[in-house]
Structures are given as structure tokens and as C-alpha cells.
PDB file of C-alpha atoms and ligand atoms in Angstrom:
ATOM      1  CA  MET A 204      43.924  82.118-218.098  1.00 72.00           C
ATOM      2  CA  ALA A 205      45.214  85.477-219.440  1.00 73.00           C
ATOM      3  CA  ALA A 206      43.077  85.020-222.556  1.00 70.00           C
ATOM      4  CA  LEU A 207      40.058  84.218-220.396  1.00 74.00           C
ATOM      5  CA  ILE A 208      40.545  87.365-218.305  1.00 76.00           C
ATOM      6  CA  ARG A 209      40.964  89.581-221.405  1.00 76.00           C
ATOM      7  CA  ALA A 210      37.895  88.026-223.028  1.00 73.00           C
ATOM      8  CA  LEU A 211      35.812  88.436-219.844  1.00 76.00           C
ATOM      9  CA  ARG A 212      36.743  92.089-219.602  1.00 76.00           C
ATOM     10  CA  SER A 213      35.919  92.859-223.216  1.00 74.00           C
ATOM     11  CA  SER A 214      32.700  90.779-223.195  1.00 68.00           C
ATOM     12  CA  SER A 215      31.211  92.876-220.434  1.00 61.00           C
ATOM     13  CA  SER A 216      31.617  96.142-222.343  1.00 57.00           C
ATOM     14  CA  SER A 217      28.327  97.051-223.964  1.00 47.00           C
ATOM     15  CA  SER A 218      29.429  97.225-227.635  1.00 43.00           C
ATOM     16  CA  SER A 219      30.995  93.774-227.638  1.00 46.00           C
ATOM     17  CA  PHE A 220      28.002  92.564-225.621  1.00 38.00           C
ATOM     18  CA  THR A 221      25.748  93.490-228.564  1.00 34.00           C
ATOM     19  CA  ASN A 222      28.096  91.603-230.905  1.00 40.00           C
ATOM     20  CA  TYR A 223      28.114  88.451-228.896  1.00 38.00           C
ATOM     21  CA  VAL A 224      24.352  88.510-228.370  1.00 35.00           C
ATOM     22  CA  ILE A 225      24.017  88.612-232.159  1.00 32.00           C
ATOM     23  CA  ARG A 226      26.573  85.791-232.621  1.00 42.00           C
ATOM     24  CA  ARG A 227      24.824  83.795-229.931  1.00 40.00           C
ATOM     25  CA  SER A 228      21.325  84.185-231.313  1.00 34.00           C
ATOM     26  CA  LEU A 229      22.664  83.045-234.699  1.00 35.00           C
ATOM     27  CA  SER A 230      24.442  80.047-233.234  1.00 40.00           C
ATOM     28  CA  THR A 231      21.700  78.931-230.832  1.00 37.00           C
ATOM     29  CA  SER A 232      18.886  79.013-233.401  1.00 36.00           C
ATOM     30  CA  ALA A 233      20.080  75.688-234.851  1.00 37.00           C
ATOM     31  CA  SER A 234      20.915  74.022-231.534  1.00 40.00           C
ATOM     32  CA  THR A 235      19.131  70.930-230.247  1.00 45.00           C
ATOM     33  CA  ALA A 236      18.544  69.962-226.588  1.00 52.00           C
ATOM     34  CA  ALA A 237      21.311  67.774-225.146  1.00 62.00           C
ATOM     35  CA  PRO A 238      20.531  64.708-222.995  1.00 60.00           C
ATOM     36  CA  PRO A 239      20.493  65.239-219.187  1.00 61.00           C
ATOM     37  CA  LEU A 240      23.665  64.545-217.226  1.00 65.00           C
ATOM     38  CA  SER A 241      23.802  61.892-214.522  1.00 62.00           C
ATOM     39  CA  SER A 242      26.506  60.065-212.576  1.00 57.00           C
ATOM     40  CA  GLU A 243      26.227  57.253-215.160  1.00 57.00           C
ATOM     41  CA  THR A 244      27.095  59.549-218.045  1.00 60.00           C
ATOM     42  CA  PHE A 245      29.480  61.995-216.346  1.00 60.00           C
ATOM     43  CA  THR A 246      33.195  61.312-215.917  1.00 60.00           C
ATOM     44  CA  PRO A 247      35.030  64.239-214.364  1.00 58.00           C
ATOM     45  CA  PHE A 248      38.203  65.267-216.120  1.00 50.00           C
ATOM     46  CA  VAL A 249      40.679  65.471-213.317  1.00 54.00           C
ATOM     47  CA  ASP A 250      44.326  65.275-214.324  1.00 51.00           C
ATOM     48  CA  THR A 251      46.920  63.934-211.899  1.00 45.00           C
ATOM     49  CA  LYS A 252      47.103  67.287-210.130  1.00 52.00           C
ATOM     50  CA  GLY A 253      43.380  67.958-210.498  1.00 48.00           C
ATOM     51  CA  LYS A 254      44.053  71.272-212.248  1.00 51.00           C
ATOM     52  CA  HIS A 255      41.739  71.338-215.213  1.00 77.00           C
ATOM     53  CA  VAL A 256      38.316  71.411-213.636  1.00 91.00           C
ATOM     54  CA  GLN A 257      36.112  74.323-214.765  1.00 95.00           C
ATOM     55  CA  TRP A 258      32.926  73.822-212.798  1.00 96.00           C
ATOM     56  CA  VAL A 259      29.986  75.999-211.759  1.00 98.00           C
ATOM     57  CA  PHE A 260      27.800  75.564-208.679  1.00 98.00           C
ATOM     58  CA  LEU A 261      24.214  76.784-208.980  1.00 98.00           C
ATOM     59  CA  GLY A 262      21.467  76.818-206.372  1.00 98.00           C
ATOM     60  CA  CYS A 263      19.237  79.045-204.272  1.00 98.00           C
ATOM     61  CA  PRO A 264      20.666  81.210-201.476  1.00 97.00           C
ATOM     62  CA  GLY A 265      21.431  79.058-198.437  1.00 95.00           C
ATOM     63  CA  VAL A 266      21.578  75.751-200.296  1.00 96.00           C
ATOM     64  CA  GLY A 267      25.252  75.246-199.387  1.00 94.00           C
ATOM     65  CA  LYS A 268      27.067  76.059-202.649  1.00 96.00           C
ATOM     66  CA  GLY A 269      29.952  77.616-200.726  1.00 94.00           C
ATOM     67  CA  THR A 270      30.384  74.642-198.398  1.00 93.00           C
ATOM     68  CA  PHE A 271      30.440  72.008-201.143  1.00 96.00           C
ATOM     69  CA  ALA A 272      32.391  74.093-203.671  1.00 97.00           C
ATOM     70  CA  SER A 273      35.021  74.883-201.055  1.00 95.00           C
ATOM     71  CA  ARG A 274      35.423  71.207-200.076  1.00 95.00           C
ATOM     72  CA  LEU A 275      35.692  70.140-203.700  1.00 96.00           C
ATOM     73  CA  SER A 276      38.220  72.863-204.417  1.00 95.00           C
ATOM     74  CA  THR A 277      40.435  71.503-201.624  1.00 94.00           C
ATOM     75  CA  LEU A 278      40.014  67.957-202.922  1.00 94.00           C
ATOM     76  CA  LEU A 279      40.772  68.853-206.539  1.00 93.00           C
ATOM     77  CA  GLY A 280      43.359  71.559-205.903  1.00 91.00           C
ATOM     78  CA  VAL A 281      41.540  74.244-207.880  1.00 94.00           C
ATOM     79  CA  PRO A 282      40.449  77.661-206.576  1.00 95.00           C
ATOM     80  CA  HIS A 283      36.942  78.155-205.231  1.00 97.00           C
ATOM     81  CA  ILE A 284      35.795  81.524-206.505  1.00 97.00           C
ATOM     82  CA  ALA A 285      32.614  82.869-204.899  1.00 97.00           C
ATOM     83  CA  THR A 286      31.417  86.158-206.376  1.00 97.00           C
ATOM     84  CA  GLY A 287      29.453  86.788-203.138  1.00 96.00           C
ATOM     85  CA  ASP A 288      32.802  86.765-201.264  1.00 95.00           C
ATOM     86  CA  LEU A 289      34.265  89.207-203.816  1.00 96.00           C
ATOM     87  CA  VAL A 290      31.282  91.493-203.274  1.00 96.00           C
ATOM     88  CA  ARG A 291      31.617  91.255-199.477  1.00 94.00           C
ATOM     89  CA  GLU A 292      35.348  92.094-199.700  1.00 93.00           C
ATOM     90  CA  GLU A 293      34.380  95.184-201.677  1.00 93.00           C
ATOM     91  CA  LEU A 294      31.721  96.084-199.043  1.00 92.00           C
ATOM     92  CA  SER A 295      34.320  96.103-196.316  1.00 89.00           C
ATOM     93  CA  ALA A 296      36.436  98.665-198.208  1.00 88.00           C
ATOM     94  CA  THR A 297      35.596 102.364-198.151  1.00 86.00           C
ATOM     95  CA  GLY A 298      34.527 104.467-201.119  1.00 85.00           C
ATOM     96  CA  PRO A 299      31.566 105.051-203.415  1.00 87.00           C
ATOM     97  CA  LEU A 300      31.510 101.496-204.851  1.00 89.00           C
ATOM     98  CA  SER A 301      31.258 100.037-201.361  1.00 92.00           C
ATOM     99  CA  LYS A 302      28.314 102.325-200.508  1.00 91.00           C
ATOM    100  CA  GLN A 303      26.534 101.459-203.759  1.00 92.00           C
ATOM    101  CA  LEU A 304      27.077  97.701-203.264  1.00 95.00           C
ATOM    102  CA  THR A 305      25.923  97.781-199.625  1.00 95.00           C
ATOM    103  CA  GLU A 306      22.571  99.211-200.686  1.00 94.00           C
ATOM    104  CA  ILE A 307      22.076  96.610-203.420  1.00 96.00           C
ATOM    105  CA  VAL A 308      23.126  93.630-201.296  1.00 96.00           C
ATOM    106  CA  ASN A 309      21.021  94.734-198.307  1.00 95.00           C
ATOM    107  CA  GLN A 310      17.961  94.874-200.535  1.00 96.00           C
ATOM    108  CA  GLY A 311      18.598  91.304-201.714  1.00 96.00           C
ATOM    109  CA  LYS A 312      19.102  92.519-205.307  1.00 97.00           C
ATOM    110  CA  LEU A 313      21.792  91.570-207.819  1.00 97.00           C
ATOM    111  CA  VAL A 314      24.830  93.697-208.508  1.00 97.00           C
ATOM    112  CA  SER A 315      25.208  94.753-212.161  1.00 96.00           C
ATOM    113  CA  ASP A 316      26.824  92.291-214.562  1.00 94.00           C
ATOM    114  CA  GLU A 317      29.547  94.845-215.361  1.00 93.00           C
ATOM    115  CA  ILE A 318      30.606  95.221-211.705  1.00 95.00           C
ATOM    116  CA  ILE A 319      30.528  91.467-211.096  1.00 96.00           C
ATOM    117  CA  ILE A 320      32.587  90.709-214.199  1.00 94.00           C
ATOM    118  CA  SER A 321      35.105  93.349-213.265  1.00 93.00           C
ATOM    119  CA  LEU A 322      35.454  91.829-209.745  1.00 95.00           C
ATOM    120  CA  LEU A 323      35.721  88.327-211.224  1.00 95.00           C
ATOM    121  CA  SER A 324      38.345  89.362-213.798  1.00 94.00           C
ATOM    122  CA  LYS A 325      40.416  90.972-211.047  1.00 93.00           C
ATOM    123  CA  ARG A 326      40.164  87.802-208.949  1.00 95.00           C
ATOM    124  CA  LEU A 327      41.212  85.606-211.887  1.00 92.00           C
ATOM    125  CA  GLU A 328      44.149  87.923-212.594  1.00 92.00           C
ATOM    126  CA  THR A 329      45.379  87.680-209.001  1.00 93.00           C
ATOM    127  CA  GLY A 330      44.999  83.892-209.175  1.00 92.00           C
ATOM    128  CA  GLU A 331      46.864  83.687-212.443  1.00 90.00           C
ATOM    129  CA  ALA A 332      49.778  85.614-210.974  1.00 91.00           C
ATOM    130  CA  LYS A 333      49.911  82.926-208.265  1.00 93.00           C
ATOM    131  CA  GLY A 334      49.879  80.124-210.874  1.00 91.00           C
ATOM    132  CA  GLU A 335      46.256  79.041-210.387  1.00 90.00           C
ATOM    133  CA  SER A 336      44.448  77.149-213.126  1.00 88.00           C
ATOM    134  CA  GLY A 337      40.933  75.726-213.294  1.00 92.00           C
ATOM    135  CA  PHE A 338      38.160  76.926-210.975  1.00 95.00           C
ATOM    136  CA  ILE A 339      34.962  76.125-209.181  1.00 97.00           C
ATOM    137  CA  LEU A 340      32.646  79.103-209.515  1.00 98.00           C
ATOM    138  CA  ASP A 341      30.025  79.698-206.842  1.00 98.00           C
ATOM    139  CA  GLY A 342      27.357  82.387-207.280  1.00 97.00           C
ATOM    140  CA  PHE A 343      28.378  83.075-210.893  1.00 97.00           C
ATOM    141  CA  PRO A 344      26.754  83.068-213.393  1.00 98.00           C
ATOM    142  CA  ARG A 345      23.557  84.348-211.826  1.00 97.00           C
ATOM    143  CA  THR A 346      21.863  85.750-214.918  1.00 97.00           C
ATOM    144  CA  VAL A 347      21.542  84.351-218.421  1.00 97.00           C
ATOM    145  CA  ARG A 348      23.611  87.283-219.646  1.00 96.00           C
ATOM    146  CA  GLN A 349      26.462  86.320-217.295  1.00 96.00           C
ATOM    147  CA  ALA A 350      26.170  82.681-218.467  1.00 97.00           C
ATOM    148  CA  GLU A 351      26.370  83.802-222.087  1.00 96.00           C
ATOM    149  CA  ILE A 352      29.436  85.937-221.397  1.00 95.00           C
ATOM    150  CA  LEU A 353      31.133  83.028-219.631  1.00 94.00           C
ATOM    151  CA  ASP A 354      30.164  80.642-222.407  1.00 94.00           C
ATOM    152  CA  ASP A 355      31.657  82.967-224.956  1.00 92.00           C
ATOM    153  CA  VAL A 356      35.047  83.104-223.265  1.00 91.00           C
ATOM    154  CA  THR A 357      35.632  79.606-221.891  1.00 92.00           C
ATOM    155  CA  ASP A 358      34.328  76.030-221.731  1.00 92.00           C
ATOM    156  CA  ILE A 359      32.532  74.990-218.583  1.00 95.00           C
ATOM    157  CA  ASP A 360      32.807  71.215-218.032  1.00 93.00           C
ATOM    158  CA  LEU A 361      30.048  70.753-215.508  1.00 96.00           C
ATOM    159  CA  VAL A 362      27.313  72.672-213.690  1.00 97.00           C
ATOM    160  CA  VAL A 363      26.082  71.236-210.402  1.00 97.00           C
ATOM    161  CA  ASN A 364      22.621  72.409-209.376  1.00 98.00           C
ATOM    162  CA  LEU A 365      22.137  71.921-205.625  1.00 98.00           C
ATOM    163  CA  LYS A 366      18.543  71.698-204.421  1.00 96.00           C
ATOM    164  CA  LEU A 367      16.648  71.895-201.129  1.00 95.00           C
ATOM    165  CA  PRO A 368      13.014  72.737-200.304  1.00 93.00           C
ATOM    166  CA  GLU A 369      12.354  76.452-199.722  1.00 94.00           C
ATOM    167  CA  THR A 370      11.465  76.052-196.025  1.00 93.00           C
ATOM    168  CA  VAL A 371      14.867  74.477-195.415  1.00 95.00           C
ATOM    169  CA  LEU A 372      16.630  77.250-197.356  1.00 96.00           C
ATOM    170  CA  VAL A 373      15.054  79.973-195.222  1.00 97.00           C
ATOM    171  CA  GLU A 374      15.877  78.174-191.948  1.00 96.00           C
ATOM    172  CA  LYS A 375      19.459  77.592-193.122  1.00 96.00           C
ATOM    173  CA  CYS A 376      19.982  81.270-194.021  1.00 97.00           C
ATOM    174  CA  LEU A 377      18.552  82.416-190.680  1.00 97.00           C
ATOM    175  CA  GLY A 378      20.821  79.989-188.793  1.00 97.00           C
ATOM    176  CA  ARG A 379      24.004  80.865-190.721  1.00 97.00           C
ATOM    177  CA  ARG A 380      26.866  82.359-188.673  1.00 97.00           C
ATOM    178  CA  ILE A 381      30.370  83.344-189.739  1.00 95.00           C
ATOM    179  CA  CYS A 382      33.441  83.584-187.541  1.00 96.00           C
ATOM    180  CA  SER A 383      34.683  87.140-187.935  1.00 95.00           C
ATOM    181  CA  GLN A 384      38.230  85.981-187.249  1.00 96.00           C
ATOM    182  CA  CYS A 385      38.793  82.756-189.227  1.00 94.00           C
ATOM    183  CA  GLY A 386      36.011  83.347-191.779  1.00 90.00           C
ATOM    184  CA  LYS A 387      34.549  79.831-191.422  1.00 90.00           C
ATOM    185  CA  ASN A 388      30.799  79.274-191.845  1.00 90.00           C
ATOM    186  CA  PHE A 389      28.651  77.596-189.200  1.00 93.00           C
ATOM    187  CA  ASN A 390      24.951  77.013-188.718  1.00 95.00           C
ATOM    188  CA  VAL A 391      23.015  77.079-185.457  1.00 96.00           C
ATOM    189  CA  ALA A 392      19.721  75.854-186.964  1.00 96.00           C
ATOM    190  CA  SER A 393      18.426  72.393-186.175  1.00 96.00           C
ATOM    191  CA  ILE A 394      16.288  71.475-189.156  1.00 95.00           C
ATOM    192  CA  ASN A 395      13.528  68.872-189.392  1.00 93.00           C
ATOM    193  CA  VAL A 396      11.247  69.347-192.348  1.00 91.00           C
ATOM    194  CA  LYS A 397       8.557  66.879-193.433  1.00 88.00           C
ATOM    195  CA  GLY A 398       8.911  65.806-197.057  1.00 80.00           C
ATOM    196  CA  GLU A 399       6.095  66.888-199.364  1.00 77.00           C
ATOM    197  CA  ASN A 400       4.855  65.417-202.654  1.00 78.00           C
ATOM    198  CA  GLY A 401       6.570  62.073-202.041  1.00 80.00           C
ATOM    199  CA  ASN A 402       9.925  63.655-201.159  1.00 80.00           C
ATOM    200  CA  PRO A 403      11.785  62.318-198.091  1.00 83.00           C
ATOM    201  CA  ASP A 404      11.938  64.233-194.777  1.00 90.00           C
ATOM    202  CA  ILE A 405      15.020  66.407-194.372  1.00 93.00           C
ATOM    203  CA  SER A 406      16.953  66.671-191.132  1.00 94.00           C
ATOM    204  CA  MET A 407      20.092  68.680-190.568  1.00 95.00           C
ATOM    205  CA  ASP A 408      22.030  68.927-187.352  1.00 94.00           C
ATOM    206  CA  PRO A 409      23.493  72.315-186.462  1.00 94.00           C
ATOM    207  CA  LEU A 410      27.086  72.858-187.542  1.00 93.00           C
ATOM    208  CA  LEU A 411      28.363  74.425-184.337  1.00 95.00           C
ATOM    209  CA  PRO A 412      31.565  76.466-184.058  1.00 96.00           C
ATOM    210  CA  PRO A 413      34.570  75.380-181.978  1.00 97.00           C
ATOM    211  CA  PRO A 414      34.962  77.219-178.620  1.00 97.00           C
ATOM    212  CA  GLN A 415      37.529  79.713-180.000  1.00 97.00           C
ATOM    213  CA  CYS A 416      34.996  81.014-182.585  1.00 97.00           C
ATOM    214  CA  VAL A 417      31.881  81.220-180.345  1.00 97.00           C
ATOM    215  CA  SER A 418      32.383  84.817-179.189  1.00 97.00           C
ATOM    216  CA  LYS A 419      33.306  85.991-182.709  1.00 97.00           C
ATOM    217  CA  LEU A 420      30.231  84.862-184.614  1.00 97.00           C
ATOM    218  CA  ILE A 421      28.494  87.335-186.893  1.00 97.00           C
ATOM    219  CA  THR A 422      25.398  87.120-189.094  1.00 97.00           C
ATOM    220  CA  ARG A 423      25.449  88.307-192.711  1.00 94.00           C
ATOM    221  CA  SER A 424      23.379  91.489-192.986  1.00 93.00           C
ATOM    222  CA  ASP A 425      21.469  89.973-195.948  1.00 95.00           C
ATOM    223  CA  ASP A 426      20.487  86.858-193.937  1.00 96.00           C
ATOM    224  CA  ALA A 427      17.534  88.691-192.305  1.00 96.00           C
ATOM    225  CA  GLU A 428      14.243  86.962-193.168  1.00 96.00           C
ATOM    226  CA  ALA A 429      12.731  89.661-195.420  1.00 97.00           C
ATOM    227  CA  ILE A 430      15.977  89.937-197.394  1.00 97.00           C
ATOM    228  CA  VAL A 431      16.315  86.152-197.676  1.00 97.00           C
ATOM    229  CA  ARG A 432      12.799  85.978-199.148  1.00 97.00           C
ATOM    230  CA  GLU A 433      13.667  88.725-201.634  1.00 97.00           C
ATOM    231  CA  ARG A 434      16.910  86.925-202.595  1.00 98.00           C
ATOM    232  CA  LEU A 435      14.877  83.779-203.229  1.00 98.00           C
ATOM    233  CA  ARG A 436      12.415  85.726-205.387  1.00 98.00           C
ATOM    234  CA  VAL A 437      15.320  87.244-207.346  1.00 98.00           C
ATOM    235  CA  TYR A 438      16.819  83.751-207.732  1.00 98.00           C
ATOM    236  CA  TYR A 439      13.615  82.353-209.246  1.00 98.00           C
ATOM    237  CA  GLU A 440      13.299  85.326-211.580  1.00 98.00           C
ATOM    238  CA  LYS A 441      16.899  85.888-212.705  1.00 97.00           C
ATOM    239  CA  SER A 442      18.937  82.792-211.881  1.00 97.00           C
ATOM    240  CA  GLN A 443      16.594  79.877-212.483  1.00 97.00           C
ATOM    241  CA  PRO A 444      16.729  80.517-216.261  1.00 97.00           C
ATOM    242  CA  VAL A 445      20.499  79.877-215.981  1.00 98.00           C
ATOM    243  CA  GLU A 446      19.660  76.269-215.011  1.00 97.00           C
ATOM    244  CA  GLU A 447      17.776  75.870-218.299  1.00 97.00           C
ATOM    245  CA  PHE A 448      20.683  77.495-220.185  1.00 98.00           C
ATOM    246  CA  TYR A 449      23.044  74.730-219.005  1.00 97.00           C
ATOM    247  CA  ARG A 450      20.398  71.987-219.094  1.00 97.00           C
ATOM    248  CA  SER A 451      19.983  72.560-222.826  1.00 97.00           C
ATOM    249  CA  GLN A 452      23.763  72.156-223.230  1.00 96.00           C
ATOM    250  CA  GLY A 453      23.686  68.822-221.336  1.00 95.00           C
ATOM    251  CA  LYS A 454      26.028  70.217-218.661  1.00 96.00           C
ATOM    252  CA  LEU A 455      23.592  70.405-215.736  1.00 96.00           C
ATOM    253  CA  MET A 456      23.752  67.820-212.984  1.00 96.00           C
ATOM    254  CA  GLU A 457      20.779  68.064-210.593  1.00 96.00           C
ATOM    255  CA  PHE A 458      21.611  67.156-207.013  1.00 96.00           C
ATOM    256  CA  ASN A 459      18.881  66.980-204.360  1.00 94.00           C
ATOM    257  CA  LEU A 460      20.640  67.275-201.031  1.00 95.00           C
ATOM    258  CA  PRO A 461      19.553  64.358-198.823  1.00 93.00           C
ATOM    259  CA  GLY A 462      20.334  66.188-195.539  1.00 93.00           C
ATOM    260  CA  GLY A 463      23.259  67.962-193.906  1.00 92.00           C
ATOM    261  CA  LEU A 464      26.947  67.766-194.752  1.00 92.00           C
ATOM    262  CA  PRO A 465      27.629  64.254-193.331  1.00 93.00           C
ATOM    263  CA  GLU A 466      24.871  62.664-195.464  1.00 93.00           C
ATOM    264  CA  SER A 467      25.296  64.856-198.546  1.00 95.00           C
ATOM    265  CA  TRP A 468      29.081  64.967-199.045  1.00 96.00           C
ATOM    266  CA  PRO A 469      29.606  61.233-199.774  1.00 96.00           C
ATOM    267  CA  LYS A 470      26.523  61.209-202.030  1.00 96.00           C
ATOM    268  CA  LEU A 471      27.791  64.234-203.953  1.00 96.00           C
ATOM    269  CA  LEU A 472      31.204  62.610-204.435  1.00 96.00           C
ATOM    270  CA  GLU A 473      29.439  59.492-205.727  1.00 94.00           C
ATOM    271  CA  ALA A 474      27.361  61.547-208.165  1.00 94.00           C
ATOM    272  CA  LEU A 475      30.553  63.204-209.412  1.00 94.00           C
ATOM    273  CA  ASN A 476      32.378  59.860-209.658  1.00 91.00           C
ATOM    274  CA  LEU A 477      34.924  61.273-207.249  1.00 92.00           C
ATOM    275  CA  ASP A 478      34.475  58.842-204.359  1.00 86.00           C
ATOM    276  CA  GLU A 479      37.504  56.758-205.388  1.00 79.00           C
ATOM    277  CA  TYR A 480      39.505  59.908-206.083  1.00 80.00           C
ATOM    278  CA  GLU A 481      38.883  61.086-202.527  1.00 74.00           C
ATOM    279  CA  ASP A 482      39.925  57.672-201.127  1.00 74.00           C
ATOM    280  CA  LYS A 483      43.196  57.871-203.108  1.00 74.00           C
ATOM    281  CA  GLN A 484      43.882  61.436-201.962  1.00 73.00           C
ATOM    282  CA  SER A 485      43.221  60.533-198.300  1.00 73.00           C
ATOM    283  CA  ALA A 486      45.488  57.494-198.593  1.00 71.00           C
ATOM    284  CA  ALA A 487      48.261  59.676-200.049  1.00 70.00           C
ATOM    285  CA  VAL A 488      48.167  62.100-197.112  1.00 61.00           C
TER     286      VAL A 488
HETATM  287  P1  AMP B 567      26.031  85.268-202.234  1.00 53.87           P
HETATM  288  O1  AMP B 567      27.059  85.205-201.159  1.00 53.87           O
HETATM  289  O2  AMP B 567      26.382  84.415-203.424  1.00 53.87           O
HETATM  290  O3  AMP B 567      24.636  85.027-201.729  1.00 53.87           O
HETATM  291  O4  AMP B 567      26.054  86.770-202.788  1.00 53.87           O
HETATM  292  C1  AMP B 567      25.757  87.887-201.957  1.00 53.87           C
HETATM  293  C2  AMP B 567      25.261  89.027-202.806  1.00 53.87           C
HETATM  294  O5  AMP B 567      26.290  89.458-203.707  1.00 53.87           O
HETATM  295  C3  AMP B 567      24.078  88.692-203.703  1.00 53.87           C
HETATM  296  O6  AMP B 567      22.839  88.787-203.031  1.00 53.87           O
HETATM  297  C4  AMP B 567      24.225  89.764-204.780  1.00 53.87           C
HETATM  298  O7  AMP B 567      23.785  91.032-204.335  1.00 53.87           O
HETATM  299  C5  AMP B 567      25.734  89.842-204.964  1.00 53.87           C
HETATM  300  N1  AMP B 567      26.200  88.888-205.998  1.00 53.87           N
HETATM  301  C6  AMP B 567      26.990  87.805-205.830  1.00 53.87           C
HETATM  302  N2  AMP B 567      27.229  87.188-206.993  1.00 53.87           N
HETATM  303  C7  AMP B 567      26.567  87.894-207.940  1.00 53.87           C
HETATM  304  C8  AMP B 567      26.416  87.760-209.360  1.00 53.87           C
HETATM  305  N3  AMP B 567      26.999  86.760-210.021  1.00 53.87           N
HETATM  306  N4  AMP B 567      25.661  88.681-210.000  1.00 53.87           N
HETATM  307  C9  AMP B 567      25.089  89.709-209.347  1.00 53.87           C
HETATM  308  N5  AMP B 567      25.174  89.884-208.021  1.00 53.87           N
HETATM  309  C10 AMP B 567      25.917  88.987-207.308  1.00 53.87           C
END
């Protein structure tokens, strides 16, 4: 982990960035496309303590990366690291960085790669001091440059690309609520969207908070409709190419969410060949 943190820090400085872009363009010119990943061809490497997973969750804003990554991190015993959470922690502090980040986030734009990598390195360092190993990244990488930096410093085993139709994404973002005390995410939206182009209808029940959280619910400032639409536009422009980056390496697993958490969680575990692992973990508790 220490080597990963050092490498991350030095990769984000501009001179070494030029070097690795050159190395990368030399090494990728001879590469060939890898076959797509599916549950038939993917076997997760989970050691007895589940410590060695190095996974990335991709997907549009509101798709549920945080929910699924957080559940998997509990199941596998690896940290769930969401760069959006790191940014929000920084927003709640005082100082010039907080002011600068608030403006960027409230416009639905991306924070610079340098700032994000610095926040991520700090988070990994804190985790390392606590003995963490492995990770599930959520919200990083979000640009091809970030993916290249990550690729240069460590091996990612698997990239899960969560997908939902755009109408559902917008409704989910608008319905998202967070408990200001316990930090848990809820959703007040009741979603029923007709499937288009042969895709099935999608229904999601609201995920309502328990009584003790009801009076403490807050809405993320960037979950306002105009900002959500801008975040989606930025995703298509800057982050969708990251899908192709991992697809060409044969690491991308596409996962179309069939509905809300109760329908999607077992299907996701099946796709990851983790359904039996979860049964064993539950039996051990
Ligand atoms: P999220 O919670 O993942 O939607 O992130 C909230 C906001 O934090 C995003 O809209 C960006 O402004 C910023 N952010 C989070 N992760 C990244 C990243 N990897 N690169 C750039 N900006 C990020």
C-alpha cells in the first residue's frame, strides 16, 4: 500500500505525468482488445479474509455505486473508498480549498485530477495506518487520465459498470436523501419507468428512513435537477471513455440493474460469483 500511495502522489505531478503518458502511448500501441468479461469468465479472487480485492465501480451519477460498493465492502472486508465522500468531507471544512471545491461541485463539474489524487492518497495513507488492504473504489477514476494514473501504479482486478436508463437516474438523484446524523442514504422516489427499445420496465420502491432519521434528512446540494443534468453531461463526456479504457483490457463487467436494491443485490452477487460466498459469511455469523 505504501508503494501505491507514493506512486499515486508522484504520478499526479505534471513532469512524471508526461513521462507516463509517453510510456503508455508506447505500450498501448501494440495492445489488442481483450474479450468481454461475464459471470461465466470471471472468478473473483477473494482470499479467506477477503482482503485482496482491488475493484472499481463505474456508472452515471445516481446509479447506486455507493450503495452496492458499500455493501460489497462489508461482505468482503475491504474499504469502500468514494472520492465524492472525500470531496464532501473537504467541503465541510473551512479554508480556500473548501470554497474552490464548493463552486466546482455545485456546478456539476469535476474537481482537478491533482486535487482528487491528493485526497485519495491521503485516504489510502490513513487506511494503511489502520492496517487496511484492498479497496473498492467508487467515483474514481472518472477521467481517462485518472484511469491511466491508477493503471500505472497498481493492478485493478475488476471494473463493474452499473447501468440504468437516464430517466431513472434523474428521478433517483432528485429523491436521494441523507441522514445528517448517521450518514446513511435513503431515497423517497417511487420509480416506475416503461422499458424502451425492448428493455424491461423498471420499478423501484422508495428506500425510506427509520423514524429516528426522518427529521434529520438533507439533500445533497448537487442533486438539484439542473446540476444533475450537467453531471450526467460531464459523465458522458469525461467518464464514459473510462468504460472503454477498461473494456479494452477485458476488465469491464457490464451490469444492467433490474430494479431496486432487493432485486439487484442478489443478481449482482450472482454476476460476481459471490452468491455462495455471501451464504457462507451469513452462516458464519
Ligand atoms: P459523487 O459523490 O461521486 O457524485 O461526487 C461528487 C462530486 O465530487 C462530483 O460531482 C465531482 O465534482 C467531485 N468528484 C468526485 N470524484 C471525482 C473524481 N474522481 N474526479 C473529479 N471530481 C470528482
